[in-house]
PDB file of C-alpha atoms in Angstrom:
ATOM      1  CA  ASP A   1      -1.393 -23.573   8.677  1.00 86.00           C
ATOM      2  CA  SER A   2      -3.934 -22.223  11.182  1.00 89.00           C
ATOM      3  CA  GLY A   3      -6.448 -24.992  10.505  1.00 94.00           C
ATOM      4  CA  VAL A   4      -9.099 -22.486   9.213  1.00 97.00           C
ATOM      5  CA  THR A   5      -9.985 -23.243   5.596  1.00 98.00           C
ATOM      6  CA  GLN A   6     -11.507 -20.683   3.263  1.00 98.00           C
ATOM      7  CA  THR A   7     -12.784 -21.215  -0.227  1.00 98.00           C
ATOM      8  CA  PRO A   8     -12.511 -19.921  -2.923  1.00 98.00           C
ATOM      9  CA  LYS A   9      -9.027 -18.349  -2.605  1.00 97.00           C
ATOM     10  CA  HIS A  10      -9.669 -16.008  -5.577  1.00 97.00           C
ATOM     11  CA  LEU A  11     -12.891 -14.825  -7.123  1.00 97.00           C
ATOM     12  CA  ILE A  12     -13.541 -12.395  -9.927  1.00 98.00           C
ATOM     13  CA  THR A  13     -17.146 -11.349 -10.531  1.00 98.00           C
ATOM     14  CA  ALA A  14     -19.165  -8.525 -12.116  1.00 98.00           C
ATOM     15  CA  THR A  15     -21.049  -5.706 -10.446  1.00 98.00           C
ATOM     16  CA  GLY A  16     -24.508  -6.646  -9.368  1.00 98.00           C
ATOM     17  CA  GLN A  17     -23.686 -10.305  -8.906  1.00 98.00           C
ATOM     18  CA  ARG A  18     -23.858 -12.422  -5.792  1.00 98.00           C
ATOM     19  CA  VAL A  19     -21.110 -14.607  -4.325  1.00 98.00           C
ATOM     20  CA  THR A  20     -20.768 -16.987  -1.404  1.00 98.00           C
ATOM     21  CA  LEU A  21     -17.546 -17.397   0.586  1.00 98.00           C
ATOM     22  CA  ARG A  22     -17.148 -20.451   2.618  1.00 98.00           C
ATOM     23  CA  CYS A  23     -15.213 -21.060   5.866  1.00 98.00           C
ATOM     24  CA  SER A  24     -14.453 -24.195   7.889  1.00 98.00           C
ATOM     25  CA  PRO A  25     -13.169 -23.337  11.411  1.00 97.00           C
ATOM     26  CA  ARG A  26     -10.433 -25.220  13.225  1.00 96.00           C
ATOM     27  CA  SER A  27     -11.566 -28.457  14.682  1.00 95.00           C
ATOM     28  CA  GLY A  28     -13.231 -27.823  18.062  1.00 92.00           C
ATOM     29  CA  ASP A  29     -13.721 -24.067  17.592  1.00 94.00           C
ATOM     30  CA  LEU A  30     -17.228 -22.853  18.030  1.00 93.00           C
ATOM     31  CA  SER A  31     -16.822 -19.181  17.114  1.00 94.00           C
ATOM     32  CA  VAL A  32     -16.423 -17.888  13.560  1.00 96.00           C
ATOM     33  CA  TYR A  33     -15.692 -14.316  12.724  1.00 96.00           C
ATOM     34  CA  TRP A  34     -15.682 -12.624   9.301  1.00 98.00           C
ATOM     35  CA  TYR A  35     -13.466  -9.653   8.535  1.00 97.00           C
ATOM     36  CA  GLN A  36     -13.027  -7.510   5.370  1.00 97.00           C
ATOM     37  CA  GLN A  37      -9.635  -6.065   4.528  1.00 97.00           C
ATOM     38  CA  SER A  38      -9.174  -3.335   2.065  1.00 92.00           C
ATOM     39  CA  LEU A  39      -6.155  -1.059   1.548  1.00 80.00           C
ATOM     40  CA  ASP A  40      -7.689   2.038   3.121  1.00 72.00           C
ATOM     41  CA  GLN A  41      -9.838   0.489   5.836  1.00 74.00           C
ATOM     42  CA  GLY A  42      -7.626  -2.165   7.444  1.00 85.00           C
ATOM     43  CA  LEU A  43      -9.275  -5.164   9.094  1.00 93.00           C
ATOM     44  CA  GLN A  44     -12.963  -4.459   9.459  1.00 95.00           C
ATOM     45  CA  PHE A  45     -15.032  -6.767  11.685  1.00 95.00           C
ATOM     46  CA  LEU A  46     -18.222  -7.850   9.919  1.00 97.00           C
ATOM     47  CA  ILE A  47     -19.958 -10.491  11.951  1.00 96.00           C
ATOM     48  CA  GLN A  48     -19.431 -13.250  14.554  1.00 95.00           C
ATOM     49  CA  TYR A  49     -21.256 -16.561  15.021  1.00 95.00           C
ATOM     50  CA  TYR A  50     -21.041 -18.851  18.060  1.00 93.00           C
ATOM     51  CA  ASN A  51     -22.327 -22.374  17.854  1.00 94.00           C
ATOM     52  CA  GLY A  52     -24.801 -21.533  15.136  1.00 95.00           C
ATOM     53  CA  GLU A  53     -26.082 -18.248  16.635  1.00 95.00           C
ATOM     54  CA  GLU A  54     -25.228 -14.728  15.727  1.00 94.00           C
ATOM     55  CA  ARG A  55     -23.067 -13.311  18.533  1.00 92.00           C
ATOM     56  CA  ALA A  56     -21.954  -9.909  17.424  1.00 91.00           C
ATOM     57  CA  LYS A  57     -22.428  -7.687  14.409  1.00 93.00           C
ATOM     58  CA  GLY A  58     -20.000  -5.120  13.158  1.00 92.00           C
ATOM     59  CA  ASN A  59     -19.836  -3.027   9.982  1.00 87.00           C
ATOM     60  CA  ILE A  60     -21.692  -5.522   7.834  1.00 95.00           C
ATOM     61  CA  LEU A  61     -23.726  -4.025   4.951  1.00 96.00           C
ATOM     62  CA  GLU A  62     -27.361  -4.983   4.530  1.00 97.00           C
ATOM     63  CA  ARG A  63     -26.336  -6.520   1.131  1.00 97.00           C
ATOM     64  CA  PHE A  64     -24.165  -8.981   3.075  1.00 98.00           C
ATOM     65  CA  SER A  65     -25.386 -11.813   5.220  1.00 97.00           C
ATOM     66  CA  ALA A  66     -23.793 -14.799   6.899  1.00 98.00           C
ATOM     67  CA  GLN A  67     -24.781 -18.019   8.648  1.00 98.00           C
ATOM     68  CA  GLN A  68     -23.175 -20.816  10.616  1.00 98.00           C
ATOM     69  CA  PHE A  69     -24.394 -24.309   9.986  1.00 97.00           C
ATOM     70  CA  PRO A  70     -24.799 -27.216  12.438  1.00 96.00           C
ATOM     71  CA  ASP A  71     -21.388 -28.663  11.393  1.00 96.00           C
ATOM     72  CA  LEU A  72     -20.011 -25.170  12.329  1.00 97.00           C
ATOM     73  CA  HIS A  73     -18.885 -24.150   8.874  1.00 97.00           C
ATOM     74  CA  SER A  74     -19.893 -20.675   7.894  1.00 98.00           C
ATOM     75  CA  GLU A  75     -20.832 -18.892   4.731  1.00 98.00           C
ATOM     76  CA  LEU A  76     -20.721 -15.166   3.908  1.00 98.00           C
ATOM     77  CA  ASN A  77     -23.096 -14.092   1.199  1.00 98.00           C
ATOM     78  CA  LEU A  78     -22.314 -10.907  -0.719  1.00 98.00           C
ATOM     79  CA  SER A  79     -25.067  -9.634  -3.059  1.00 98.00           C
ATOM     80  CA  SER A  80     -25.609  -6.719  -5.457  1.00 98.00           C
ATOM     81  CA  LEU A  81     -21.831  -6.422  -5.573  1.00 98.00           C
ATOM     82  CA  GLU A  82     -20.211  -3.058  -6.134  1.00 97.00           C
ATOM     83  CA  LEU A  83     -16.657  -2.165  -7.172  1.00 97.00           C
ATOM     84  CA  GLY A  84     -16.013  -1.085  -3.568  1.00 95.00           C
ATOM     85  CA  ASP A  85     -16.649  -4.511  -2.326  1.00 96.00           C
ATOM     86  CA  SER A  86     -13.362  -5.685  -3.821  1.00 97.00           C
ATOM     87  CA  ALA A  87     -11.306  -6.776  -0.833  1.00 97.00           C
ATOM     88  CA  LEU A  88      -9.706  -9.680   1.046  1.00 97.00           C
ATOM     89  CA  TYR A  89     -12.291 -11.437   3.193  1.00 98.00           C
ATOM     90  CA  PHE A  90     -10.977 -13.312   6.108  1.00 98.00           C
ATOM     91  CA  CYS A  91     -12.617 -15.902   8.307  1.00 98.00           C
ATOM     92  CA  ALA A  92     -11.247 -16.533  11.774  1.00 97.00           C
ATOM     93  CA  SER A  93     -12.201 -18.948  14.522  1.00 95.00           C
ATOM     94  CA  SER A  94     -11.759 -19.424  18.242  1.00 92.00           C
ATOM     95  CA  VAL A  95     -12.868 -21.951  20.903  1.00 88.00           C
ATOM     96  CA  ALA A  96     -14.915 -19.597  23.036  1.00 81.00           C
ATOM     97  CA  SER A  97     -17.520 -16.977  22.353  1.00 77.00           C
ATOM     98  CA  GLN A  98     -15.237 -14.278  23.657  1.00 76.00           C
ATOM     99  CA  ALA A  99     -12.080 -13.164  21.809  1.00 70.00           C
ATOM    100  CA  SER A 100     -10.511 -11.632  24.885  1.00 67.00           C
ATOM    101  CA  GLY A 101      -7.793 -13.777  26.220  1.00 71.00           C
ATOM    102  CA  ASN A 102      -8.301 -16.212  23.456  1.00 72.00           C
ATOM    103  CA  THR A 103      -6.321 -16.343  20.221  1.00 87.00           C
ATOM    104  CA  ILE A 104      -8.311 -16.151  17.110  1.00 92.00           C
ATOM    105  CA  TYR A 105      -7.025 -18.068  14.162  1.00 95.00           C
ATOM    106  CA  PHE A 106      -7.332 -16.676  10.616  1.00 97.00           C
ATOM    107  CA  GLY A 107      -7.719 -18.442   7.336  1.00 98.00           C
ATOM    108  CA  GLU A 108      -5.765 -17.499   4.266  1.00 97.00           C
ATOM    109  CA  GLY A 109      -8.565 -15.291   3.018  1.00 97.00           C
ATOM    110  CA  SER A 110     -10.670 -15.070  -0.104  1.00 98.00           C
ATOM    111  CA  TRP A 111      -9.678 -12.406  -2.603  1.00 97.00           C
ATOM    112  CA  LEU A 112     -12.734 -10.917  -4.200  1.00 98.00           C
ATOM    113  CA  THR A 113     -12.383  -8.683  -7.276  1.00 97.00           C
ATOM    114  CA  VAL A 114     -15.540  -6.969  -8.573  1.00 97.00           C
ATOM    115  CA  VAL A 115     -15.216  -5.723 -12.159  1.00 97.00           C
TER     116      VAL A 115
ATOM    117  CA  GLY B   1     -17.068   4.564  19.771  1.00 70.00           C
ATOM    118  CA  GLN B   2     -14.178   2.079  19.884  1.00 83.00           C
ATOM    119  CA  SER B   3     -10.938   2.788  18.123  1.00 91.00           C
ATOM    120  CA  LEU B   4      -7.311   1.787  18.173  1.00 94.00           C
ATOM    121  CA  GLU B   5      -4.686   4.146  16.784  1.00 96.00           C
ATOM    122  CA  GLN B   6      -1.219   3.175  15.727  1.00 97.00           C
ATOM    123  CA  PRO B   7       1.372   4.692  13.342  1.00 97.00           C
ATOM    124  CA  SER B   8       1.002   3.793   9.769  1.00 95.00           C
ATOM    125  CA  GLU B   9       4.694   3.061   9.020  1.00 97.00           C
ATOM    126  CA  VAL B  10       7.924   2.336  10.810  1.00 97.00           C
ATOM    127  CA  THR B  11      11.316   1.736   9.278  1.00 97.00           C
ATOM    128  CA  ALA B  12      14.400   0.220  10.863  1.00 97.00           C
ATOM    129  CA  VAL B  13      17.603  -1.686  10.008  1.00 97.00           C
ATOM    130  CA  GLU B  14      18.505  -5.295  10.750  1.00 98.00           C
ATOM    131  CA  GLY B  15      19.613  -5.901  14.310  1.00 97.00           C
ATOM    132  CA  ALA B  16      17.880  -2.825  15.685  1.00 98.00           C
ATOM    133  CA  ILE B  17      15.015  -2.494  18.142  1.00 98.00           C
ATOM    134  CA  VAL B  18      11.685  -0.953  17.152  1.00 98.00           C
ATOM    135  CA  GLN B  19       8.629  -0.028  19.180  1.00 98.00           C
ATOM    136  CA  ILE B  20       5.136   0.148  17.713  1.00 98.00           C
ATOM    137  CA  ASN B  21       2.654   2.105  19.802  1.00 98.00           C
ATOM    138  CA  CYS B  22      -1.070   1.674  20.126  1.00 98.00           C
ATOM    139  CA  THR B  23      -3.590   3.850  21.933  1.00 97.00           C
ATOM    140  CA  TYR B  24      -7.099   2.623  22.393  1.00 94.00           C
ATOM    141  CA  GLN B  25     -10.552   3.706  23.234  1.00 91.00           C
ATOM    142  CA  THR B  26     -12.929   0.886  24.105  1.00 82.00           C
ATOM    143  CA  SER B  27     -16.041   0.578  26.164  1.00 78.00           C
ATOM    144  CA  GLY B  28     -14.752  -1.628  28.938  1.00 80.00           C
ATOM    145  CA  PHE B  29     -11.337  -3.306  28.699  1.00 81.00           C
ATOM    146  CA  TYR B  30     -10.799  -6.968  27.945  1.00 84.00           C
ATOM    147  CA  GLY B  31      -7.183  -7.062  27.031  1.00 89.00           C
ATOM    148  CA  LEU B  32      -4.849  -5.893  24.151  1.00 93.00           C
ATOM    149  CA  SER B  33      -3.529  -8.289  21.484  1.00 94.00           C
ATOM    150  CA  TRP B  34      -0.967  -7.990  18.719  1.00 96.00           C
ATOM    151  CA  TYR B  35      -1.079  -9.693  15.307  1.00 96.00           C
ATOM    152  CA  GLN B  36       1.391  -9.913  12.475  1.00 97.00           C
ATOM    153  CA  GLN B  37       0.491 -10.062   8.883  1.00 97.00           C
ATOM    154  CA  HIS B  38       2.955 -10.631   5.981  1.00 96.00           C
ATOM    155  CA  ASP B  39       1.859  -9.148   2.679  1.00 90.00           C
ATOM    156  CA  GLY B  40      -1.325 -10.771   1.529  1.00 83.00           C
ATOM    157  CA  GLY B  41      -1.178 -13.458   4.154  1.00 93.00           C
ATOM    158  CA  ALA B  42      -3.216 -14.355   7.153  1.00 96.00           C
ATOM    159  CA  PRO B  43      -2.835 -12.381  10.388  1.00 96.00           C
ATOM    160  CA  THR B  44      -1.224 -14.480  13.061  1.00 96.00           C
ATOM    161  CA  PHE B  45      -1.294 -13.979  16.859  1.00 94.00           C
ATOM    162  CA  LEU B  46       1.825 -12.574  18.520  1.00 95.00           C
ATOM    163  CA  SER B  47       1.032 -11.468  22.055  1.00 94.00           C
ATOM    164  CA  TYR B  48      -1.597 -10.606  24.601  1.00 93.00           C
ATOM    165  CA  ASN B  49      -1.765  -8.391  27.586  1.00 94.00           C
ATOM    166  CA  ALA B  50      -4.582  -8.473  30.066  1.00 91.00           C
ATOM    167  CA  LEU B  51      -2.730  -6.727  32.951  1.00 93.00           C
ATOM    168  CA  ASP B  52      -0.299  -3.836  33.059  1.00 96.00           C
ATOM    169  CA  GLY B  53       3.290  -4.614  32.431  1.00 96.00           C
ATOM    170  CA  LEU B  54       5.527  -6.431  29.975  1.00 96.00           C
ATOM    171  CA  GLU B  55       4.953  -9.773  28.351  1.00 94.00           C
ATOM    172  CA  GLU B  56       7.918 -11.272  26.630  1.00 94.00           C
ATOM    173  CA  THR B  57       7.929 -13.928  23.905  1.00 89.00           C
ATOM    174  CA  GLY B  58      11.348 -14.431  22.407  1.00 92.00           C
ATOM    175  CA  ARG B  59      12.391 -11.398  20.417  1.00 96.00           C
ATOM    176  CA  PHE B  60       8.926  -9.833  20.791  1.00 96.00           C
ATOM    177  CA  SER B  61       7.530  -8.146  23.864  1.00 97.00           C
ATOM    178  CA  SER B  62       4.324  -6.309  24.471  1.00 97.00           C
ATOM    179  CA  PHE B  63       3.590  -3.760  27.111  1.00 97.00           C
ATOM    180  CA  LEU B  64       0.302  -2.436  28.485  1.00 97.00           C
ATOM    181  CA  SER B  65      -0.666   0.550  30.670  1.00 96.00           C
ATOM    182  CA  ARG B  66      -4.390   0.474  31.318  1.00 93.00           C
ATOM    183  CA  SER B  67      -4.418   3.820  33.054  1.00 93.00           C
ATOM    184  CA  ASP B  68      -2.981   5.397  29.903  1.00 94.00           C
ATOM    185  CA  SER B  69      -5.047   3.284  27.495  1.00 94.00           C
ATOM    186  CA  TYR B  70      -1.746   2.556  25.811  1.00 95.00           C
ATOM    187  CA  GLY B  71       0.322  -0.369  24.755  1.00 97.00           C
ATOM    188  CA  TYR B  72       3.288  -1.100  22.500  1.00 98.00           C
ATOM    189  CA  LEU B  73       4.919  -3.992  20.742  1.00 98.00           C
ATOM    190  CA  LEU B  74       8.704  -4.152  21.010  1.00 98.00           C
ATOM    191  CA  LEU B  75      10.663  -6.008  18.403  1.00 98.00           C
ATOM    192  CA  GLN B  76      14.316  -6.735  19.141  1.00 97.00           C
ATOM    193  CA  GLU B  77      17.185  -8.006  16.985  1.00 97.00           C
ATOM    194  CA  LEU B  78      15.237  -7.171  13.874  1.00 98.00           C
ATOM    195  CA  GLN B  79      15.478  -9.490  10.936  1.00 97.00           C
ATOM    196  CA  MET B  80      14.458  -8.950   7.358  1.00 97.00           C
ATOM    197  CA  LYS B  81      11.613 -11.464   7.859  1.00 97.00           C
ATOM    198  CA  ASP B  82      10.094  -9.159  10.433  1.00 98.00           C
ATOM    199  CA  SER B  83       9.045  -6.815   7.577  1.00 98.00           C
ATOM    200  CA  ALA B  84       5.267  -7.033   7.844  1.00 97.00           C
ATOM    201  CA  SER B  85       2.214  -5.242   9.122  1.00 96.00           C
ATOM    202  CA  TYR B  86       1.512  -5.334  12.839  1.00 97.00           C
ATOM    203  CA  PHE B  87      -1.948  -4.777  14.272  1.00 97.00           C
ATOM    204  CA  CYS B  88      -3.073  -4.060  17.763  1.00 96.00           C
ATOM    205  CA  ALA B  89      -6.513  -5.408  18.561  1.00 94.00           C
ATOM    206  CA  ALA B  90      -9.008  -5.352  21.438  1.00 92.00           C
ATOM    207  CA  PRO B  91     -12.360  -7.009  21.937  1.00 88.00           C
ATOM    208  CA  ARG B  92     -15.598  -5.063  21.412  1.00 83.00           C
ATOM    209  CA  GLU B  93     -17.981  -4.550  24.252  1.00 72.00           C
ATOM    210  CA  ALA B  94     -18.650  -7.600  26.409  1.00 67.00           C
ATOM    211  CA  GLY B  95     -15.513  -9.236  25.251  1.00 61.00           C
ATOM    212  CA  THR B  96     -16.728 -10.445  21.893  1.00 79.00           C
ATOM    213  CA  ALA B  97     -14.988 -10.164  18.547  1.00 89.00           C
ATOM    214  CA  LEU B  98     -11.710  -8.308  18.142  1.00 91.00           C
ATOM    215  CA  ILE B  99     -11.572  -4.850  16.480  1.00 92.00           C
ATOM    216  CA  PHE B 100      -8.196  -3.972  14.932  1.00 94.00           C
ATOM    217  CA  GLY B 101      -6.170  -0.855  14.452  1.00 95.00           C
ATOM    218  CA  LYS B 102      -5.270   0.085  10.877  1.00 94.00           C
ATOM    219  CA  GLY B 103      -1.939  -1.518  11.174  1.00 95.00           C
ATOM    220  CA  THR B 104       1.692  -0.456  11.166  1.00 97.00           C
ATOM    221  CA  THR B 105       3.868  -1.410   8.215  1.00 96.00           C
ATOM    222  CA  LEU B 106       7.358  -2.272   9.368  1.00 98.00           C
ATOM    223  CA  SER B 107      10.124  -2.184   6.788  1.00 97.00           C
ATOM    224  CA  VAL B 108      13.450  -3.751   7.834  1.00 97.00           C
ATOM    225  CA  SER B 109      16.463  -2.953   5.675  1.00 96.00           C
ATOM    226  CA  SER B 110      19.956  -4.413   5.674  1.00 93.00           C
TER     227      SER B 110
END
């Protein structure tokens, strides 16, 4: 158990809908990262927050957005869902704002299926 | 852009040694990490190299050559439970979030 908690574990929704994935980082960790994993694309970095502020942005679509709240939990909002958004979405956390030299700890992921 | 290249698949037998290579192109260098992921599970940290040379952690070792932009993960005394995907990863510019290679699927047979 990494200490990173993600909900829901599984989610099935229809195209065009909107979903919210939630992540609670490890106690004491200030950075939260979101990754998308699909079969053909590997682990794609979406976005990073540090202590409530956006720190880095990766391959995140405009239909997706995220935020980190004062209690440090984070939410990833996915809207106007398409079939291609079906993937495993991981949240990870670390103590520092920089991943270099610091282990990042992954949650168990949220499986999203868009039908 | 930034990228990490690694083989897609490697097969080996129990007790053998296997090496998984990774070549990278990053703007600046902030270290190379390795993560293991069992099917459908969470990636977990294995090893990290900031400087050239070999880092050993039990049966797993990781090597880095910054001049060659190359690293590898060495797994010794392979066990069936080592069947998993292995990812090399490096921070993006300014040492922020990790970007990952597409992963190498290791299959260990008896």
